[in-house]
Amino acid sequence: MTSTTSKPPTTAPPSPTEPSRQFPLALRRLLHAREAGVFAALVLLFLLGTVLSPTFAQSDNLLSVGQQIAQIGIMAVGATFVILNGEIDLSVGSTYALSAISTGMLISDGWNWPTAMLVGLAVGALAGLFNGLAVVVLGVPSFIVTLGTLSVFRGVALLISDGAPISLSSSLPGVAEFNLLGQGRLFGLVPMQFVFFAVVAAIGVVLLARSRFGFNTYAVGGNQEAARLVGVDVKRVKLTAFVLSGFTAGLAGVLGLSFLSYVQGVTGQGLELTVISAVIIGGAALFGGSGTMWGTVIGVAFIGLLQNILNIKGISSFWQTVVTGLVIVAAVAADTWQRKRKSRA
């Protein structure tokens, strides 16, 4: 009978420092994510607001911020898909106005508000479809296309309304119910506009991170020719992104109308810059292929808190524009520096 001897373990026991190296995977991803820096800046901004004003961190003020950022946030979700494709949509502010004007006119003419709302959403989606077709079929750069439709859609909104404002009287049938979309509060606490933003953002997160469309979006934005060679329908991906951008702009416009019960042809001017700013501040690369929907949400929250702090301190709206512009430049500069650093590594 032969005796067997146990062999010593071939693997050394973990060192005392081993646990410190084994961070949870999710935490390590968070710490190395592009938006981690923006999230840290958001936390610092929140702490700064708490120090500067005793009312800043109160629930009423934070819920007010949530309501204020909702429309921008909804539009930013759609714009994220366009920017990740390496394109741009400068017409979202005009689409916002056109959808709101269309919905308001139909309600004023006696249409029931759900149908009028659907028409407004369809107008937004069609505006995005028009942009997308001009880009993918005609081959015109998206910057030029949407710079043109920024004026075209605004002009159409002014034409169909004769340049006159539209005000929804509470005496009209269904207006009170329609206004709840923008003015109501879930459980009497959470603004309904913020609820819409949360739902749209959640859908955006799933689409971008869990669907083939999201995978194809990153592929097209990263290297369009390589994506085409592996079988990705580049035109369809870009077209879908523009439709989503138009649809979310239309939804924001309808909610804006329900909140104010008022709209005119010049409504929404300048919104496109704020929307694009939120996406870029959130870590999305301006030339596509990199970014996350969570980053966009963080970028929207950052802009909202920054504007809220400036308002609380009584800073002029002119200076607010200056500060926002400087933040955008800083975000793009940081992205450029990071890209150069990676290319040298």
Short mmCIF file of C-alpha atoms in Angstrom, two decimals:
data_model
loop_
_atom_site.label_atom_id
_atom_site.label_comp_id
_atom_site.label_asym_id
_atom_site.label_seq_id
_atom_site.Cartn_x
_atom_site.Cartn_y
_atom_site.Cartn_z
CA MET A 1 0.00 0.00 0.00
CA THR A 2 1.44 3.31 -0.98
CA SER A 3 1.03 6.27 1.26
CA THR A 4 -0.09 9.61 -0.09
CA THR A 5 1.14 12.88 1.18
CA SER A 6 -0.84 16.06 0.93
CA LYS A 7 0.73 18.72 -1.21
CA PRO A 8 1.08 22.24 0.05
CA PRO A 9 -1.35 24.68 -1.48
CA THR A 10 -0.04 26.21 -4.66
CA THR A 11 -1.86 29.46 -4.06
CA ALA A 12 -0.50 31.80 -1.44
CA PRO A 13 -2.97 32.92 1.18
CA PRO A 14 -4.37 36.38 0.66
CA SER A 15 -2.21 39.10 2.07
CA PRO A 16 -3.58 41.52 4.63
CA THR A 17 -3.80 44.16 1.91
CA GLU A 18 -5.78 41.95 -0.48
CA PRO A 19 -9.27 43.09 0.64
CA SER A 20 -8.33 46.68 -0.08
CA ARG A 21 -7.67 45.70 -3.69
CA GLN A 22 -10.94 43.89 -4.14
CA PHE A 23 -13.43 46.71 -4.44
CA PRO A 24 -16.82 45.69 -5.70
CA LEU A 25 -16.87 45.74 -9.47
CA ALA A 26 -19.66 48.29 -9.60
CA LEU A 27 -17.74 50.65 -7.32
CA ARG A 28 -14.59 50.34 -9.39
CA ARG A 29 -16.56 51.07 -12.52
CA LEU A 30 -18.09 54.10 -10.88
CA LEU A 31 -14.71 55.43 -9.77
CA HIS A 32 -13.29 55.07 -13.28
CA ALA A 33 -16.33 56.26 -15.18
CA ARG A 34 -16.16 59.48 -17.19
CA GLU A 35 -19.04 60.96 -15.29
CA ALA A 36 -17.45 60.27 -11.89
CA GLY A 37 -15.72 63.64 -11.97
CA VAL A 38 -18.96 65.42 -12.81
CA PHE A 39 -20.73 63.58 -10.00
CA ALA A 40 -18.02 64.70 -7.58
CA ALA A 41 -18.49 68.28 -8.82
CA LEU A 42 -22.24 67.90 -8.32
CA VAL A 43 -21.71 66.80 -4.70
CA LEU A 44 -19.38 69.74 -4.09
CA LEU A 45 -21.91 72.10 -5.67
CA PHE A 46 -24.62 70.72 -3.39
CA LEU A 47 -22.42 71.26 -0.34
CA LEU A 48 -21.61 74.78 -1.51
CA GLY A 49 -25.31 75.56 -1.88
CA THR A 50 -25.97 74.21 1.61
CA VAL A 51 -23.28 76.50 3.03
CA LEU A 52 -24.40 79.58 1.10
CA SER A 53 -28.10 79.32 1.90
CA PRO A 54 -29.95 77.63 4.77
CA THR A 55 -32.98 77.10 2.50
CA PHE A 56 -31.06 75.41 -0.30
CA ALA A 57 -31.26 71.84 1.04
CA GLN A 58 -34.89 72.10 2.10
CA SER A 59 -37.23 69.67 0.37
CA ASP A 60 -39.39 72.42 -1.13
CA ASN A 61 -36.41 74.00 -2.86
CA LEU A 62 -35.02 70.69 -4.13
CA LEU A 63 -38.43 69.65 -5.48
CA SER A 64 -38.62 73.03 -7.18
CA VAL A 65 -35.24 72.35 -8.79
CA GLY A 66 -36.57 68.98 -9.93
CA GLN A 67 -39.51 70.67 -11.62
CA GLN A 68 -37.27 73.30 -13.23
CA ILE A 69 -34.88 70.78 -14.77
CA ALA A 70 -37.54 68.34 -15.96
CA GLN A 71 -38.14 69.80 -19.41
CA ILE A 72 -34.43 70.30 -20.09
CA GLY A 73 -33.77 66.79 -18.83
CA ILE A 74 -36.36 65.19 -21.08
CA MET A 75 -34.90 66.96 -24.11
CA ALA A 76 -31.36 66.05 -23.05
CA VAL A 77 -32.23 62.34 -23.03
CA GLY A 78 -33.12 62.47 -26.72
CA ALA A 79 -30.18 64.72 -27.55
CA THR A 80 -27.79 62.23 -25.94
CA PHE A 81 -28.52 59.65 -28.64
CA VAL A 82 -27.80 62.21 -31.36
CA ILE A 83 -24.53 63.37 -29.81
CA LEU A 84 -23.33 59.82 -29.16
CA ASN A 85 -23.79 59.23 -32.89
CA GLY A 86 -21.36 62.07 -33.54
CA GLU A 87 -24.14 64.42 -34.67
CA ILE A 88 -25.81 67.53 -33.25
CA ASP A 89 -29.40 68.81 -33.06
CA LEU A 90 -29.69 72.58 -32.77
CA SER A 91 -33.40 72.62 -33.54
CA VAL A 92 -34.77 71.17 -30.27
CA GLY A 93 -35.80 74.59 -28.93
CA SER A 94 -37.80 75.33 -32.08
CA THR A 95 -39.30 71.82 -32.06
CA TYR A 96 -40.32 72.46 -28.45
CA ALA A 97 -42.22 75.58 -29.52
CA LEU A 98 -43.78 74.00 -32.61
CA SER A 99 -45.15 71.04 -30.66
CA ALA A 100 -46.51 73.28 -27.91
CA ILE A 101 -48.12 75.64 -30.42
CA SER A 102 -49.71 72.74 -32.31
CA THR A 103 -51.13 71.22 -29.12
CA GLY A 104 -52.38 74.56 -27.81
CA MET A 105 -54.14 75.46 -31.05
CA LEU A 106 -55.95 72.12 -31.21
CA ILE A 107 -57.12 72.33 -27.59
CA SER A 108 -58.32 75.90 -28.22
CA ASP A 109 -60.24 74.63 -31.26
CA GLY A 110 -62.12 72.13 -29.10
CA TRP A 111 -60.08 68.96 -29.55
CA ASN A 112 -59.86 66.70 -26.53
CA TRP A 113 -56.47 67.10 -24.84
CA PRO A 114 -55.19 63.48 -25.23
CA THR A 115 -55.61 63.67 -29.01
CA ALA A 116 -54.11 67.15 -29.15
CA MET A 117 -51.18 65.94 -27.07
CA LEU A 118 -50.58 62.97 -29.38
CA VAL A 119 -50.56 65.34 -32.35
CA GLY A 120 -48.02 67.52 -30.57
CA LEU A 121 -45.79 64.51 -29.91
CA ALA A 122 -46.16 63.41 -33.54
CA VAL A 123 -45.14 66.90 -34.70
CA GLY A 124 -41.97 66.62 -32.62
CA ALA A 125 -41.17 63.15 -33.98
CA LEU A 126 -41.78 64.31 -37.56
CA ALA A 127 -39.48 67.28 -37.03
CA GLY A 128 -36.78 64.87 -35.87
CA LEU A 129 -37.51 62.60 -38.84
CA PHE A 130 -37.06 65.55 -41.20
CA ASN A 131 -33.69 66.35 -39.65
CA GLY A 132 -32.60 62.73 -39.80
CA LEU A 133 -33.58 62.26 -43.45
CA ALA A 134 -31.69 65.38 -44.45
CA VAL A 135 -28.60 64.05 -42.70
CA VAL A 136 -28.62 60.38 -43.71
CA VAL A 137 -30.22 60.65 -47.17
CA LEU A 138 -28.95 63.97 -48.47
CA GLY A 139 -25.66 63.74 -46.63
CA VAL A 140 -25.82 67.29 -45.27
CA PRO A 141 -23.90 67.78 -42.00
CA SER A 142 -26.23 67.77 -39.02
CA PHE A 143 -24.89 71.11 -37.81
CA ILE A 144 -26.00 72.76 -41.06
CA VAL A 145 -29.32 70.89 -41.25
CA THR A 146 -30.42 71.65 -37.71
CA LEU A 147 -29.12 75.21 -37.86
CA GLY A 148 -31.49 75.66 -40.79
CA THR A 149 -34.44 73.85 -39.22
CA LEU A 150 -33.93 75.88 -36.06
CA SER A 151 -35.27 78.79 -38.14
CA VAL A 152 -37.67 76.71 -40.25
CA PHE A 153 -39.54 75.13 -37.32
CA ARG A 154 -39.61 78.46 -35.47
CA GLY A 155 -40.98 80.14 -38.57
CA VAL A 156 -43.69 77.50 -38.97
CA ALA A 157 -44.71 77.96 -35.34
CA LEU A 158 -45.03 81.70 -35.90
CA LEU A 159 -46.92 81.22 -39.17
CA ILE A 160 -49.57 78.82 -37.90
CA SER A 161 -50.19 80.99 -34.84
CA ASP A 162 -49.96 84.29 -36.76
CA GLY A 163 -47.35 85.32 -34.23
CA ALA A 164 -50.02 85.57 -31.54
CA PRO A 165 -49.67 83.90 -28.14
CA ILE A 166 -51.96 81.01 -27.25
CA SER A 167 -53.48 80.96 -23.80
CA LEU A 168 -55.55 78.04 -22.57
CA SER A 169 -58.53 79.18 -20.54
CA SER A 170 -59.49 76.98 -17.62
CA SER A 171 -63.08 77.20 -18.86
CA LEU A 172 -62.23 75.12 -21.92
CA PRO A 173 -63.20 71.43 -21.66
CA GLY A 174 -60.36 69.25 -20.45
CA VAL A 175 -57.89 72.06 -19.79
CA ALA A 176 -57.93 71.49 -16.04
CA GLU A 177 -57.03 67.83 -16.55
CA PHE A 178 -54.38 68.71 -19.14
CA ASN A 179 -52.77 71.20 -16.75
CA LEU A 180 -52.26 68.44 -14.20
CA LEU A 181 -49.54 67.01 -16.44
CA GLY A 182 -47.42 70.06 -15.81
CA GLN A 183 -48.80 71.49 -12.59
CA GLY A 184 -49.85 68.37 -10.68
CA ARG A 185 -47.88 66.56 -8.00
CA LEU A 186 -47.68 62.83 -7.50
CA PHE A 187 -48.98 61.94 -4.01
CA GLY A 188 -49.29 65.69 -3.51
CA LEU A 189 -45.51 65.97 -3.26
CA VAL A 190 -43.42 65.11 -6.35
CA PRO A 191 -43.94 67.40 -9.38
CA MET A 192 -45.47 65.51 -12.28
CA GLN A 193 -42.95 67.03 -14.70
CA PHE A 194 -40.14 65.48 -12.68
CA VAL A 195 -41.98 62.14 -12.77
CA PHE A 196 -42.09 62.35 -16.57
CA PHE A 197 -38.36 63.15 -16.61
CA ALA A 198 -37.58 60.18 -14.37
CA VAL A 199 -39.56 57.81 -16.60
CA VAL A 200 -38.00 59.13 -19.81
CA ALA A 201 -34.51 58.96 -18.27
CA ALA A 202 -35.09 55.38 -17.12
CA ILE A 203 -36.18 54.38 -20.63
CA GLY A 204 -33.11 56.15 -22.01
CA VAL A 205 -30.81 54.27 -19.64
CA VAL A 206 -32.26 50.92 -20.68
CA LEU A 207 -32.17 51.75 -24.40
CA LEU A 208 -28.58 52.92 -24.28
CA ALA A 209 -27.09 50.35 -21.92
CA ARG A 210 -29.20 47.24 -22.52
CA SER A 211 -30.43 47.24 -26.11
CA ARG A 212 -28.87 46.50 -29.47
CA PHE A 213 -29.81 50.02 -30.54
CA GLY A 214 -27.65 51.39 -27.72
CA PHE A 215 -24.75 49.14 -28.71
CA ASN A 216 -25.07 50.27 -32.31
CA THR A 217 -25.20 53.90 -31.22
CA TYR A 218 -21.81 53.61 -29.54
CA ALA A 219 -20.46 51.71 -32.54
CA VAL A 220 -21.57 54.35 -35.04
CA GLY A 221 -20.30 57.20 -32.90
CA GLY A 222 -16.96 55.50 -32.26
CA ASN A 223 -16.18 54.53 -35.85
CA GLN A 224 -18.91 54.86 -38.44
CA GLU A 225 -17.08 52.99 -41.19
CA ALA A 226 -16.13 50.10 -38.92
CA ALA A 227 -19.74 49.85 -37.73
CA ARG A 228 -20.93 49.67 -41.32
CA LEU A 229 -18.44 46.93 -42.14
CA VAL A 230 -19.70 44.71 -39.31
CA GLY A 231 -23.28 45.05 -40.50
CA VAL A 232 -24.68 47.96 -38.49
CA ASP A 233 -27.32 49.94 -40.39
CA VAL A 234 -25.73 53.34 -39.77
CA LYS A 235 -28.49 55.31 -41.47
CA ARG A 236 -31.22 53.65 -39.42
CA VAL A 237 -29.35 54.23 -36.15
CA LYS A 238 -28.85 57.92 -36.89
CA LEU A 239 -32.40 58.37 -38.15
CA THR A 240 -33.80 56.79 -34.98
CA ALA A 241 -31.65 59.06 -32.84
CA PHE A 242 -33.00 62.18 -34.54
CA VAL A 243 -36.59 60.95 -34.20
CA LEU A 244 -36.02 60.36 -30.48
CA SER A 245 -34.56 63.84 -30.13
CA GLY A 246 -37.57 65.39 -31.87
CA PHE A 247 -40.02 63.31 -29.85
CA THR A 248 -38.51 64.26 -26.49
CA ALA A 249 -38.42 67.92 -27.52
CA GLY A 250 -42.10 67.65 -28.43
CA LEU A 251 -42.91 66.01 -25.10
CA ALA A 252 -41.10 68.78 -23.24
CA GLY A 253 -43.03 71.37 -25.24
CA VAL A 254 -46.38 69.77 -24.39
CA LEU A 255 -45.45 69.66 -20.70
CA GLY A 256 -44.33 73.28 -20.86
CA LEU A 257 -47.72 74.24 -22.26
CA SER A 258 -49.54 72.27 -19.58
CA PHE A 259 -47.47 73.98 -16.89
CA LEU A 260 -47.96 77.57 -18.05
CA SER A 261 -51.21 77.23 -20.07
CA TYR A 262 -49.48 79.68 -22.40
CA VAL A 263 -47.17 79.50 -25.40
CA GLN A 264 -46.01 81.74 -28.21
CA GLY A 265 -43.87 81.33 -31.27
CA VAL A 266 -40.69 82.58 -29.60
CA THR A 267 -41.02 80.15 -26.68
CA GLY A 268 -38.01 77.92 -26.13
CA GLN A 269 -35.38 80.16 -27.70
CA GLY A 270 -31.93 79.19 -26.46
CA LEU A 271 -33.05 75.86 -24.99
CA GLU A 272 -30.89 73.98 -27.47
CA LEU A 273 -27.73 75.40 -25.91
CA THR A 274 -28.78 74.40 -22.40
CA VAL A 275 -29.71 70.89 -23.57
CA ILE A 276 -26.43 70.33 -25.38
CA SER A 277 -24.58 71.79 -22.39
CA ALA A 278 -26.17 69.25 -20.04
CA VAL A 279 -25.12 66.35 -22.27
CA ILE A 280 -21.55 67.60 -22.68
CA ILE A 281 -21.14 68.49 -19.01
CA GLY A 282 -22.36 64.99 -18.21
CA GLY A 283 -19.32 63.51 -19.92
CA ALA A 284 -20.50 62.75 -23.46
CA ALA A 285 -17.83 63.29 -26.10
CA LEU A 286 -18.84 66.08 -28.47
CA PHE A 287 -17.73 64.00 -31.47
CA GLY A 288 -19.59 60.85 -30.43
CA GLY A 289 -18.86 57.35 -29.27
CA SER A 290 -18.49 58.04 -25.56
CA GLY A 291 -20.90 58.98 -22.78
CA THR A 292 -23.75 57.57 -20.72
CA MET A 293 -27.33 58.42 -19.96
CA TRP A 294 -26.48 58.59 -16.26
CA GLY A 295 -23.91 61.21 -17.15
CA THR A 296 -26.58 63.25 -18.91
CA VAL A 297 -28.82 63.06 -15.85
CA ILE A 298 -25.92 64.25 -13.68
CA GLY A 299 -25.22 67.07 -16.15
CA VAL A 300 -28.86 68.18 -16.04
CA ALA A 301 -28.83 68.14 -12.23
CA PHE A 302 -25.56 70.10 -12.19
CA ILE A 303 -27.00 72.87 -14.36
CA GLY A 304 -30.19 72.94 -12.29
CA LEU A 305 -28.37 73.24 -8.96
CA LEU A 306 -25.97 75.84 -10.36
CA GLN A 307 -28.80 78.03 -11.62
CA ASN A 308 -30.70 77.56 -8.36
CA ILE A 309 -27.71 78.69 -6.28
CA LEU A 310 -27.20 81.73 -8.51
CA ASN A 311 -30.91 82.59 -8.21
CA ILE A 312 -30.87 82.24 -4.43
CA LYS A 313 -27.88 84.58 -4.22
CA GLY A 314 -29.61 87.09 -6.49
CA ILE A 315 -27.07 86.83 -9.29
CA SER A 316 -28.16 88.50 -12.53
CA SER A 317 -29.43 86.23 -15.30
CA PHE A 318 -26.77 87.75 -17.55
CA TRP A 319 -24.04 86.50 -15.23
CA GLN A 320 -25.77 83.13 -15.08
CA THR A 321 -25.37 82.86 -18.84
CA VAL A 322 -21.68 83.72 -18.51
CA VAL A 323 -21.13 81.12 -15.79
CA THR A 324 -22.95 78.41 -17.74
CA GLY A 325 -20.85 79.16 -20.80
CA LEU A 326 -17.63 78.92 -18.79
CA VAL A 327 -18.73 75.56 -17.39
CA ILE A 328 -19.34 74.28 -20.93
CA VAL A 329 -15.88 75.41 -22.07
CA ALA A 330 -14.33 73.74 -19.02
CA ALA A 331 -16.20 70.49 -19.69
CA VAL A 332 -15.14 70.36 -23.36
CA ALA A 333 -11.56 71.28 -22.43
CA ALA A 334 -11.48 68.46 -19.87
CA ASP A 335 -12.81 66.01 -22.47
CA THR A 336 -10.18 67.10 -24.99
CA TRP A 337 -7.39 66.81 -22.42
CA GLN A 338 -8.55 63.35 -21.39
CA ARG A 339 -8.67 62.17 -25.01
CA LYS A 340 -5.14 63.42 -25.67
CA ARG A 341 -3.93 61.76 -22.49
CA LYS A 342 -5.43 58.41 -23.55
CA SER A 343 -3.97 58.66 -27.03
CA ARG A 344 -0.48 59.17 -25.58
CA ALA A 345 -0.81 56.25 -23.15
#
